[in-house]
Short mmCIF file of C-alpha atoms in Angstrom, two decimals:
data_model
loop_
_atom_site.label_atom_id
_atom_site.label_comp_id
_atom_site.label_asym_id
_atom_site.label_seq_id
_atom_site.Cartn_x
_atom_site.Cartn_y
_atom_site.Cartn_z
CA MET A 780 -24.59 -14.35 -97.12
CA ILE A 781 -27.53 -16.60 -98.01
CA ALA A 782 -30.54 -15.98 -95.80
CA LEU A 783 -31.42 -18.99 -93.66
CA THR A 784 -35.01 -19.63 -92.67
CA GLU A 785 -35.68 -19.79 -88.94
CA ASN A 786 -36.44 -23.50 -89.30
CA ARG A 787 -33.10 -24.17 -90.94
CA LYS A 788 -31.21 -21.99 -88.52
CA SER A 789 -32.55 -24.20 -85.75
CA LEU A 790 -30.80 -27.20 -87.33
CA LEU A 791 -27.35 -25.65 -86.84
CA PHE A 792 -25.44 -26.00 -83.59
CA PRO A 793 -23.32 -23.06 -82.39
CA LYS A 794 -19.82 -22.72 -83.82
CA LEU A 795 -17.30 -24.61 -81.69
CA GLU A 796 -14.62 -22.37 -80.23
CA ILE A 797 -11.21 -23.68 -79.07
CA SER A 798 -9.67 -20.82 -77.14
CA TYR A 799 -5.97 -21.74 -77.38
CA LEU A 800 -5.79 -22.07 -81.18
CA GLU A 801 -3.85 -19.26 -82.80
CA PRO A 802 -5.66 -16.84 -85.11
CA ARG A 803 -5.83 -17.93 -88.72
CA PRO A 804 -3.84 -16.07 -91.39
CA ALA A 805 -5.79 -13.55 -93.45
CA TRP A 806 -5.47 -15.73 -96.57
CA TRP A 807 -6.99 -18.78 -94.81
CA LYS A 808 -10.55 -18.19 -96.03
CA VAL A 809 -12.77 -21.03 -94.86
CA ARG A 810 -15.96 -19.50 -93.41
CA PRO A 811 -19.14 -20.26 -95.39
CA GLU A 812 -19.62 -16.60 -96.33
CA GLU A 813 -16.02 -16.42 -97.64
CA ILE A 814 -16.47 -19.59 -99.68
CA MET A 815 -19.72 -18.29 -101.17
CA GLU A 816 -18.21 -14.89 -101.99
CA THR A 817 -15.26 -16.55 -103.74
CA CYS A 818 -17.57 -18.70 -105.86
CA ARG A 819 -19.96 -15.86 -106.70
CA ASN A 820 -17.05 -13.73 -107.96
CA VAL A 821 -15.68 -16.29 -110.42
CA ARG A 822 -15.22 -14.75 -113.87
CA LYS A 823 -12.58 -16.75 -115.78
CA GLY A 824 -14.37 -19.96 -114.92
CA ARG A 825 -18.01 -20.33 -114.03
CA SER A 826 -19.78 -21.40 -110.86
CA GLU A 827 -23.09 -23.08 -110.18
CA ILE A 828 -24.95 -24.35 -107.17
CA ILE A 829 -25.18 -28.14 -107.22
CA ALA A 830 -27.02 -28.67 -103.93
CA GLU A 831 -28.48 -26.93 -100.91
CA THR A 832 -27.64 -28.18 -97.44
CA PRO A 833 -30.22 -28.85 -94.73
CA GLY A 834 -28.87 -25.75 -92.99
CA GLY A 835 -29.73 -23.66 -96.04
CA PHE A 836 -26.26 -23.13 -97.51
CA PRO A 837 -25.51 -23.44 -101.23
CA VAL A 838 -22.91 -25.98 -102.34
CA TYR A 839 -20.97 -24.46 -105.22
CA ALA A 840 -19.02 -26.12 -108.00
CA VAL A 841 -16.54 -24.02 -109.98
CA PHE A 842 -15.61 -25.05 -113.53
CA TYR A 843 -12.44 -24.33 -115.52
CA GLY A 844 -12.22 -25.58 -119.10
CA THR A 845 -14.83 -26.22 -121.75
CA PHE A 846 -17.96 -27.91 -120.45
CA ASP A 847 -20.28 -27.91 -123.45
CA ASP A 848 -20.98 -31.63 -123.28
CA PRO A 849 -24.02 -32.80 -125.22
CA ALA A 850 -26.40 -35.12 -123.43
CA HIS A 851 -24.95 -38.61 -123.12
CA GLN A 852 -26.42 -41.18 -125.48
CA THR A 853 -26.15 -43.70 -122.66
CA ASN A 854 -24.82 -43.91 -119.12
CA TRP A 855 -21.52 -45.49 -118.15
CA SER A 856 -23.08 -48.74 -116.95
CA ALA A 857 -24.92 -49.40 -120.21
CA GLY A 858 -22.23 -47.92 -122.43
CA SER A 859 -19.48 -50.06 -120.91
CA ALA A 860 -21.64 -53.17 -121.32
CA SER A 861 -22.37 -52.31 -124.96
CA GLY A 862 -18.75 -52.71 -125.97
CA LYS A 863 -18.77 -49.06 -127.11
CA PRO A 864 -17.69 -46.98 -124.11
CA GLU A 865 -17.34 -43.95 -126.40
CA LEU A 866 -21.14 -43.76 -126.45
CA TYR A 867 -20.79 -42.44 -122.88
CA THR A 868 -17.35 -40.82 -122.95
CA GLY A 869 -17.79 -39.12 -126.32
CA SER A 870 -15.81 -39.45 -129.54
CA PRO A 871 -13.30 -37.97 -129.96
CA PRO A 872 -12.57 -38.10 -126.23
CA ARG A 873 -12.88 -34.88 -124.25
CA PRO A 874 -9.95 -33.59 -122.18
CA GLN A 875 -9.59 -35.51 -118.93
CA THR A 876 -11.89 -34.19 -116.24
CA VAL A 877 -10.71 -33.89 -112.63
CA LEU A 878 -13.11 -33.20 -109.75
CA TRP A 879 -11.60 -31.82 -106.54
CA CYS A 880 -14.01 -31.90 -103.62
CA SER A 881 -13.11 -30.49 -100.20
CA GLY A 882 -14.84 -30.26 -96.87
CA ILE A 883 -17.02 -33.35 -97.01
CA HIS A 884 -16.16 -33.39 -93.31
CA GLY A 885 -16.72 -29.75 -92.44
CA ALA A 886 -14.23 -29.51 -89.58
CA GLU A 887 -11.36 -30.38 -91.93
CA ALA A 888 -10.44 -26.92 -93.19
CA GLU A 889 -7.03 -27.44 -94.82
CA SER A 890 -8.38 -28.51 -98.21
CA VAL A 891 -11.12 -25.85 -98.08
CA ALA A 892 -8.47 -23.15 -97.68
CA ALA A 893 -6.52 -24.71 -100.55
CA ALA A 894 -9.57 -24.86 -102.83
CA VAL A 895 -10.39 -21.19 -102.22
CA ASN A 896 -6.75 -20.30 -102.90
CA LEU A 897 -6.74 -22.41 -106.08
CA ILE A 898 -9.79 -20.56 -107.37
CA HIS A 899 -8.01 -17.26 -106.64
CA LEU A 900 -4.94 -18.58 -108.50
CA LEU A 901 -6.99 -19.44 -111.59
CA GLU A 902 -8.86 -16.14 -111.46
CA HIS A 903 -5.99 -13.76 -110.66
CA GLY A 904 -2.72 -15.56 -111.41
CA THR A 905 -1.60 -16.09 -107.81
CA ASP A 906 -2.94 -17.65 -104.66
CA LEU A 907 -3.92 -15.38 -101.77
CA LEU A 908 -0.29 -15.32 -100.61
CA GLY A 909 0.81 -13.97 -104.00
CA ARG A 910 2.40 -17.23 -105.20
CA PRO A 911 1.93 -18.13 -108.90
CA HIS A 912 2.23 -21.96 -108.74
CA THR A 913 3.36 -21.75 -112.37
CA ARG A 914 3.64 -25.47 -113.11
CA LEU A 915 0.28 -26.29 -111.51
CA ALA A 916 -1.44 -23.57 -113.54
CA GLU A 917 0.19 -24.90 -116.73
CA LEU A 918 -0.94 -28.44 -115.98
CA ILE A 919 -4.54 -27.41 -115.33
CA ARG A 920 -4.79 -26.02 -118.87
CA ASN A 921 -4.53 -29.62 -120.16
CA TYR A 922 -7.61 -30.69 -118.21
CA ARG A 923 -11.14 -29.80 -117.35
CA LEU A 924 -11.21 -29.01 -113.64
CA ILE A 925 -14.21 -28.89 -111.32
CA ILE A 926 -13.62 -27.55 -107.80
CA VAL A 927 -16.19 -28.05 -105.04
CA PRO A 928 -14.53 -25.99 -102.30
CA CYS A 929 -16.80 -27.16 -99.48
CA VAL A 930 -19.31 -29.98 -99.75
CA ASN A 931 -20.47 -29.90 -96.11
CA MET A 932 -21.18 -26.23 -95.53
CA ASP A 933 -23.28 -27.08 -92.46
CA GLY A 934 -20.33 -28.78 -90.78
CA ARG A 935 -18.03 -25.94 -91.80
CA ALA A 936 -20.40 -23.36 -90.29
CA ILE A 937 -20.18 -24.89 -86.79
CA SER A 938 -16.46 -25.78 -86.90
CA PRO A 939 -13.36 -23.77 -85.94
CA ASP A 940 -11.45 -22.00 -88.71
CA HIS A 941 -8.65 -24.55 -88.30
CA LEU A 942 -7.49 -27.35 -86.01
CA ARG A 943 -3.75 -26.77 -86.34
CA LYS A 944 -2.07 -28.09 -83.16
CA ALA A 945 -5.42 -28.91 -81.56
CA LEU A 946 -5.17 -31.43 -78.71
CA HIS A 947 -6.40 -34.91 -79.53
CA HIS A 948 -9.61 -34.57 -77.51
CA ASP A 949 -10.46 -31.25 -79.11
CA PHE A 950 -9.66 -32.53 -82.61
CA ARG A 951 -12.02 -35.47 -82.07
CA ASN A 952 -14.74 -33.30 -80.54
CA ALA A 953 -14.54 -30.83 -83.41
CA SER A 954 -14.49 -33.64 -85.99
CA GLN A 955 -16.89 -36.33 -84.74
CA GLY A 956 -18.53 -34.57 -81.79
CA SER A 957 -19.47 -35.56 -78.25
CA TRP A 958 -22.48 -37.07 -76.50
CA LEU A 959 -24.55 -35.22 -73.93
CA ASP A 960 -22.46 -36.73 -71.10
CA GLY A 961 -19.31 -35.21 -72.62
CA SER A 962 -17.82 -38.47 -73.92
CA LEU A 963 -16.40 -38.44 -77.43
CA ILE A 964 -18.41 -40.01 -80.23
CA GLY A 965 -15.17 -41.01 -81.95
CA TRP A 966 -14.16 -41.87 -85.50
CA LEU A 967 -15.64 -45.38 -85.36
CA GLY A 968 -18.57 -44.37 -83.18
CA SER A 969 -19.65 -41.74 -85.68
CA LYS A 970 -20.22 -44.53 -88.19
CA GLU A 971 -22.54 -46.47 -85.89
CA TYR A 972 -25.41 -44.12 -86.76
CA PHE A 973 -26.77 -42.90 -90.08
CA PRO A 974 -27.92 -40.29 -89.35
CA LEU A 975 -26.30 -39.28 -86.07
CA PRO A 976 -29.06 -38.78 -83.42
CA LEU A 977 -28.64 -35.03 -82.96
CA ASP A 978 -30.91 -34.92 -79.91
CA LYS A 979 -28.35 -37.03 -78.06
CA VAL A 980 -25.24 -34.95 -78.73
CA ALA A 981 -23.68 -31.94 -77.04
CA HIS A 982 -21.85 -31.17 -80.29
CA PRO A 983 -22.20 -33.15 -83.53
CA GLY A 984 -18.74 -32.34 -84.88
CA GLY A 985 -18.12 -31.23 -88.43
CA TYR A 986 -18.50 -34.72 -89.92
CA PRO A 987 -22.28 -34.68 -90.45
CA ASN A 988 -24.52 -32.14 -92.11
CA ALA A 989 -27.30 -30.39 -90.21
CA ARG A 990 -29.50 -33.49 -90.36
CA GLY A 991 -26.79 -35.74 -88.97
CA TYR A 992 -25.70 -37.42 -92.22
CA ASN A 993 -22.03 -38.21 -92.82
CA ILE A 994 -21.89 -37.36 -96.53
CA MET A 995 -18.76 -39.46 -97.06
CA HIS A 996 -20.81 -42.55 -96.26
CA ASP A 997 -23.94 -41.57 -98.16
CA ALA A 998 -23.04 -44.33 -100.58
CA SER A 999 -25.97 -46.73 -100.83
CA PRO A 1000 -26.85 -46.89 -104.55
CA GLY A 1001 -30.54 -46.22 -105.02
CA ASN A 1002 -30.88 -44.65 -101.58
CA ILE A 1003 -28.75 -41.49 -101.53
CA ARG A 1004 -30.00 -39.47 -98.55
CA THR A 1005 -28.28 -36.10 -99.01
CA ASP A 1006 -28.47 -33.51 -101.75
CA GLU A 1007 -24.76 -32.93 -101.23
CA ALA A 1008 -23.76 -36.48 -102.20
CA GLY A 1009 -26.35 -36.54 -104.96
CA GLY A 1010 -24.97 -33.32 -106.40
CA LEU A 1011 -21.40 -34.67 -106.47
CA LEU A 1012 -22.41 -37.92 -108.13
CA ALA A 1013 -24.51 -36.07 -110.71
CA LEU A 1014 -21.49 -33.91 -111.55
CA ALA A 1015 -19.29 -36.96 -111.97
CA GLU A 1016 -21.77 -38.63 -114.33
CA LYS A 1017 -22.71 -35.55 -116.36
CA TYR A 1018 -19.15 -34.43 -117.02
CA THR A 1019 -17.48 -37.85 -117.42
CA VAL A 1020 -15.17 -37.35 -114.44
CA ASP A 1021 -11.92 -39.28 -114.86
CA PHE A 1022 -10.60 -38.69 -111.35
CA MET A 1023 -12.02 -37.35 -108.11
CA LEU A 1024 -9.64 -36.07 -105.45
CA ASN A 1025 -11.52 -36.25 -102.15
CA ALA A 1026 -9.59 -34.08 -99.68
CA HIS A 1027 -9.77 -34.65 -95.91
CA SER A 1028 -7.58 -34.13 -92.81
CA CYS A 1029 -6.02 -36.36 -90.16
CA GLU A 1030 -3.65 -36.21 -87.19
CA GLY A 1031 -0.80 -37.92 -89.04
CA GLU A 1032 1.39 -36.93 -91.96
CA PRO A 1033 -0.25 -35.96 -95.26
CA ILE A 1034 -0.97 -39.05 -97.34
CA LEU A 1035 -2.92 -40.10 -100.39
CA LEU A 1036 -4.70 -43.17 -99.04
CA PRO A 1037 -4.45 -46.56 -100.77
CA PRO A 1038 -7.25 -47.57 -103.14
CA THR A 1039 -10.24 -49.55 -101.97
CA GLU A 1040 -11.31 -52.95 -103.25
CA PHE A 1041 -14.42 -51.48 -104.85
CA ASN A 1042 -13.19 -50.73 -108.36
CA SER A 1043 -12.19 -52.53 -111.52
CA ALA A 1044 -8.85 -54.32 -111.65
CA GLN A 1045 -7.41 -51.70 -114.00
CA GLY A 1046 -8.80 -48.90 -111.82
CA ILE A 1047 -7.14 -50.35 -108.73
CA GLU A 1048 -3.84 -50.74 -110.55
CA ARG A 1049 -3.94 -47.11 -111.70
CA GLU A 1050 -4.75 -45.91 -108.18
CA LYS A 1051 -1.83 -47.91 -106.79
CA GLU A 1052 0.45 -46.08 -109.22
CA LEU A 1053 -0.96 -42.73 -108.11
CA PHE A 1054 -0.51 -43.73 -104.46
CA GLY A 1055 3.20 -44.16 -105.04
CA GLU A 1056 3.66 -41.08 -107.21
CA VAL A 1057 1.72 -38.66 -105.01
CA ASN A 1058 3.16 -39.81 -101.70
CA ASN A 1059 6.66 -39.66 -103.15
CA ALA A 1060 5.93 -36.08 -104.28
CA LEU A 1061 4.78 -35.23 -100.74
CA TYR A 1062 8.03 -36.72 -99.41
CA LEU A 1063 10.16 -34.76 -101.87
CA ALA A 1064 8.31 -31.60 -100.88
CA GLY A 1065 9.30 -32.22 -97.23
CA LEU A 1066 5.71 -32.97 -96.19
CA ARG A 1067 6.28 -36.66 -95.39
CA SER A 1068 9.12 -38.22 -93.42
CA ALA A 1069 9.55 -41.19 -95.76
CA PRO A 1070 8.65 -42.19 -99.32
CA PRO A 1071 6.08 -44.94 -99.87
CA LYS A 1072 7.35 -48.52 -99.72
CA GLY A 1073 6.12 -51.08 -102.22
CA SER A 1074 2.64 -51.52 -103.59
CA PRO A 1075 -0.15 -50.79 -101.08
CA SER A 1076 -2.81 -53.26 -100.04
CA CYS A 1077 -6.35 -52.30 -100.93
CA ALA A 1078 -8.63 -51.16 -98.13
CA TYR A 1079 -12.08 -52.60 -97.56
CA SER A 1080 -13.91 -49.32 -97.28
CA ILE A 1081 -17.31 -48.50 -98.77
CA ASN A 1082 -17.78 -44.77 -99.13
CA LEU A 1083 -18.60 -42.12 -101.72
CA ASN A 1084 -15.36 -42.79 -103.60
CA ALA A 1085 -16.60 -46.28 -104.44
CA LEU A 1086 -19.49 -44.86 -106.46
CA ILE A 1087 -17.36 -42.80 -108.86
CA PRO A 1088 -16.28 -45.87 -110.89
CA LEU A 1089 -19.96 -46.82 -111.14
CA VAL A 1090 -21.30 -43.47 -112.32
CA SER A 1091 -18.48 -42.31 -114.62
CA GLY A 1092 -15.94 -45.11 -114.98
CA GLY A 1093 -13.41 -42.84 -113.29
CA ASN A 1094 -11.23 -43.28 -110.24
CA ALA A 1095 -11.44 -41.57 -106.83
CA MET A 1096 -8.92 -41.37 -104.00
CA THR A 1097 -8.77 -39.67 -100.61
CA LEU A 1098 -6.07 -37.22 -99.57
CA GLU A 1099 -5.58 -36.89 -95.83
CA CYS A 1100 -3.99 -33.54 -94.97
CA CYS A 1101 -2.49 -32.89 -91.56
CA VAL A 1102 -3.54 -30.83 -88.53
CA SER A 1103 -0.79 -31.88 -86.12
CA GLY A 1104 2.98 -31.75 -85.83
CA ASN A 1105 5.01 -28.70 -86.71
CA TYR A 1106 3.51 -27.96 -90.11
CA SER A 1107 2.95 -24.29 -90.88
CA PHE A 1108 -0.35 -23.04 -92.26
CA GLU A 1109 1.31 -22.80 -95.67
CA GLU A 1110 2.48 -26.42 -95.49
CA LEU A 1111 -0.95 -27.61 -94.40
CA MET A 1112 -2.43 -25.99 -97.48
CA ASP A 1113 0.41 -26.91 -99.82
CA ALA A 1114 -0.10 -30.65 -99.31
CA ASN A 1115 -3.18 -30.16 -101.49
CA PHE A 1116 -1.28 -28.33 -104.23
CA VAL A 1117 1.55 -30.88 -104.26
CA THR A 1118 -1.00 -33.70 -104.51
CA LEU A 1119 -2.99 -32.12 -107.33
CA GLU A 1120 0.14 -31.27 -109.28
CA ALA A 1121 1.46 -34.84 -108.98
CA ILE A 1122 -1.88 -36.26 -110.15
CA LEU A 1123 -2.03 -33.95 -113.16
CA GLU A 1124 1.60 -34.71 -114.07
CA SER A 1125 0.81 -38.42 -113.91
CA GLY A 1126 -2.29 -37.98 -116.05
CA LEU A 1127 -0.22 -36.52 -118.89
CA ARG A 1128 1.90 -39.67 -118.92
CA LYS A 1129 -1.00 -42.09 -118.61
CA PRO A 1130 -4.78 -41.53 -118.46
CA LEU A 1131 -6.13 -41.16 -114.91
CA SER A 1132 -8.87 -43.67 -115.72
CA SER A 1133 -9.01 -46.66 -118.02
CA ARG A 1134 -12.54 -47.24 -119.28
CA LYS A 1135 -12.68 -50.72 -120.79
#
């Protein structure tokens, strides 16, 4: 495990323990040291460190496909305005590039477990349960795939291994934290501070990093505060990312959230199509109780997803996995695989981004 300086160790709160949660399965590898070991042992792909957290952890990206891109002649902003977008995207076009980032909110472990299992699948031919996911593996060969298995390693370090069947209060405490008087900070309350005042909390939750920043909302162009967000955005620009799957967790059914208003008209239309296709796939897999109905309304939500169209001309959507109900550990993880497979299937029929 990476050695933390005493100064950086002092930034990390103790790991939150919830006594009644059942032990995790052996294949549910979500501790920082397990994530780092998985990334260091990549051989069929390659891994690199794209950022270092305030707590001293490396943030790894793992690459599958050919990433020998020459330096861009221009960036997406200038290239799109020039009338020659290929000056940024390259000519002939490269294979579509998909970025899967997990654990931006460190307490949300479902997608982290899935990302580690996906890396094992691509390295060894099966996930850690021995399942081959044959169609998913076939689809990935048509793309360039970048996996960031845990963006917020600080939040992961102080969070439980899972929140499956956690009570509402404990889910909120683990996710967004609590104040010194024991009251919950809450989902909305956590957004009232940037950064969260860590001297005023009993537990910060897994949302922020060790300096109190909620990386999901580190989205002010020209004033990115965290190396973690900066590393993701640099990846998206350098490798012409066509689609970013931003995987989170919630207390409801798994769902690919509707697009936000902060994208081009064609980008929003493509994301609406993906909303329907992915959520229908989750329904058919028995992970949702009903298929999607009609075209979704766009959300007014400014977050890291909104910057992907600006830096690469690609699209970005949020998957919310589930920690409640009667889902098994396998089902909690498989929502990620079903979602990724549906996105890649869709991308073979129609490009995941439309750069015009």
